[in-house]
């Protein structure tokens, strides 16, 4: 893996983490939050 790919992957992961955090903050109820976390976990692996 090249240095550029590694940087790109890290930037992509950061953007995804920020999007997830934003979604969690705007989630109205705990069940919605759980759903978002479940989806996020599925995408991480």
PDB file of C-alpha atoms in Angstrom:
ATOM      1  CA  UNK A   1       0.000   0.000   0.000  1.00  0.00           C
ATOM      2  CA  UNK A   2       1.402   3.369  -0.984  1.00  0.00           C
ATOM      3  CA  UNK A   3       1.675   6.373   1.294  1.00  0.00           C
ATOM      4  CA  UNK A   4      -0.928   8.214  -0.777  1.00  0.00           C
ATOM      5  CA  UNK A   5      -3.422   5.365  -0.433  1.00  0.00           C
ATOM      6  CA  UNK A   6      -2.876   5.276   3.323  1.00  0.00           C
ATOM      7  CA  UNK A   7      -3.512   9.020   3.636  1.00  0.00           C
ATOM      8  CA  UNK A   8      -6.587   8.760   1.414  1.00  0.00           C
ATOM      9  CA  UNK A   9      -7.968   5.877   3.471  1.00  0.00           C
ATOM     10  CA  UNK A  10      -7.429   7.760   6.719  1.00  0.00           C
ATOM     11  CA  UNK A  11      -9.141  10.852   5.318  1.00  0.00           C
ATOM     12  CA  UNK A  12     -12.054   8.702   4.165  1.00  0.00           C
ATOM     13  CA  UNK A  13     -12.336   7.089   7.614  1.00  0.00           C
ATOM     14  CA  UNK A  14     -12.312  10.508   9.289  1.00  0.00           C
ATOM     15  CA  UNK A  15     -15.029  11.792   6.993  1.00  0.00           C
ATOM     16  CA  UNK A  16     -17.132   8.697   7.701  1.00  0.00           C
ATOM     17  CA  UNK A  17     -16.622   9.096  11.465  1.00  0.00           C
ATOM     18  CA  UNK A  18     -17.711  12.745  11.295  1.00  0.00           C
ATOM     19  CA  UNK A  19     -20.800  11.848   9.281  1.00  0.00           C
ATOM     20  CA  UNK A  20     -21.714   9.179  11.827  1.00  0.00           C
ATOM     21  CA  UNK A  21     -21.207  11.618  14.723  1.00  0.00           C
ATOM     22  CA  UNK A  22     -23.404  14.185  12.986  1.00  0.00           C
ATOM     23  CA  UNK A  23     -26.109  11.580  12.424  1.00  0.00           C
ATOM     24  CA  UNK A  24     -25.925  10.490  16.051  1.00  0.00           C
ATOM     25  CA  UNK A  25     -26.243  14.090  17.260  1.00  0.00           C
ATOM     26  CA  UNK A  26     -29.275  14.724  15.078  1.00  0.00           C
ATOM     27  CA  UNK A  27     -30.888  11.389  16.011  1.00  0.00           C
ATOM     28  CA  UNK A  28     -34.139  12.112  17.792  1.00  0.00           C
ATOM     29  CA  UNK A  29     -34.478   8.927  19.808  1.00  0.00           C
ATOM     30  CA  UNK A  30     -32.237   6.243  21.347  1.00  0.00           C
ATOM     31  CA  UNK A  31     -33.610   3.614  18.974  1.00  0.00           C
ATOM     32  CA  UNK A  32     -32.581   5.720  15.975  1.00  0.00           C
ATOM     33  CA  UNK A  33     -29.141   6.115  17.543  1.00  0.00           C
ATOM     34  CA  UNK A  34     -28.852   2.347  18.006  1.00  0.00           C
ATOM     35  CA  UNK A  35     -29.832   1.819  14.389  1.00  0.00           C
ATOM     36  CA  UNK A  36     -27.160   4.257  13.168  1.00  0.00           C
ATOM     37  CA  UNK A  37     -24.514   2.565  15.322  1.00  0.00           C
ATOM     38  CA  UNK A  38     -25.528  -0.863  14.016  1.00  0.00           C
ATOM     39  CA  UNK A  39     -25.211   0.323  10.415  1.00  0.00           C
ATOM     40  CA  UNK A  40     -21.892   2.048  11.160  1.00  0.00           C
ATOM     41  CA  UNK A  41     -20.483  -1.107  12.728  1.00  0.00           C
ATOM     42  CA  UNK A  42     -21.568  -3.193   9.773  1.00  0.00           C
ATOM     43  CA  UNK A  43     -19.713  -0.835   7.411  1.00  0.00           C
ATOM     44  CA  UNK A  44     -16.522  -0.766   9.463  1.00  0.00           C
ATOM     45  CA  UNK A  45     -15.876  -4.493   9.000  1.00  0.00           C
TER      46      UNK A  45
END
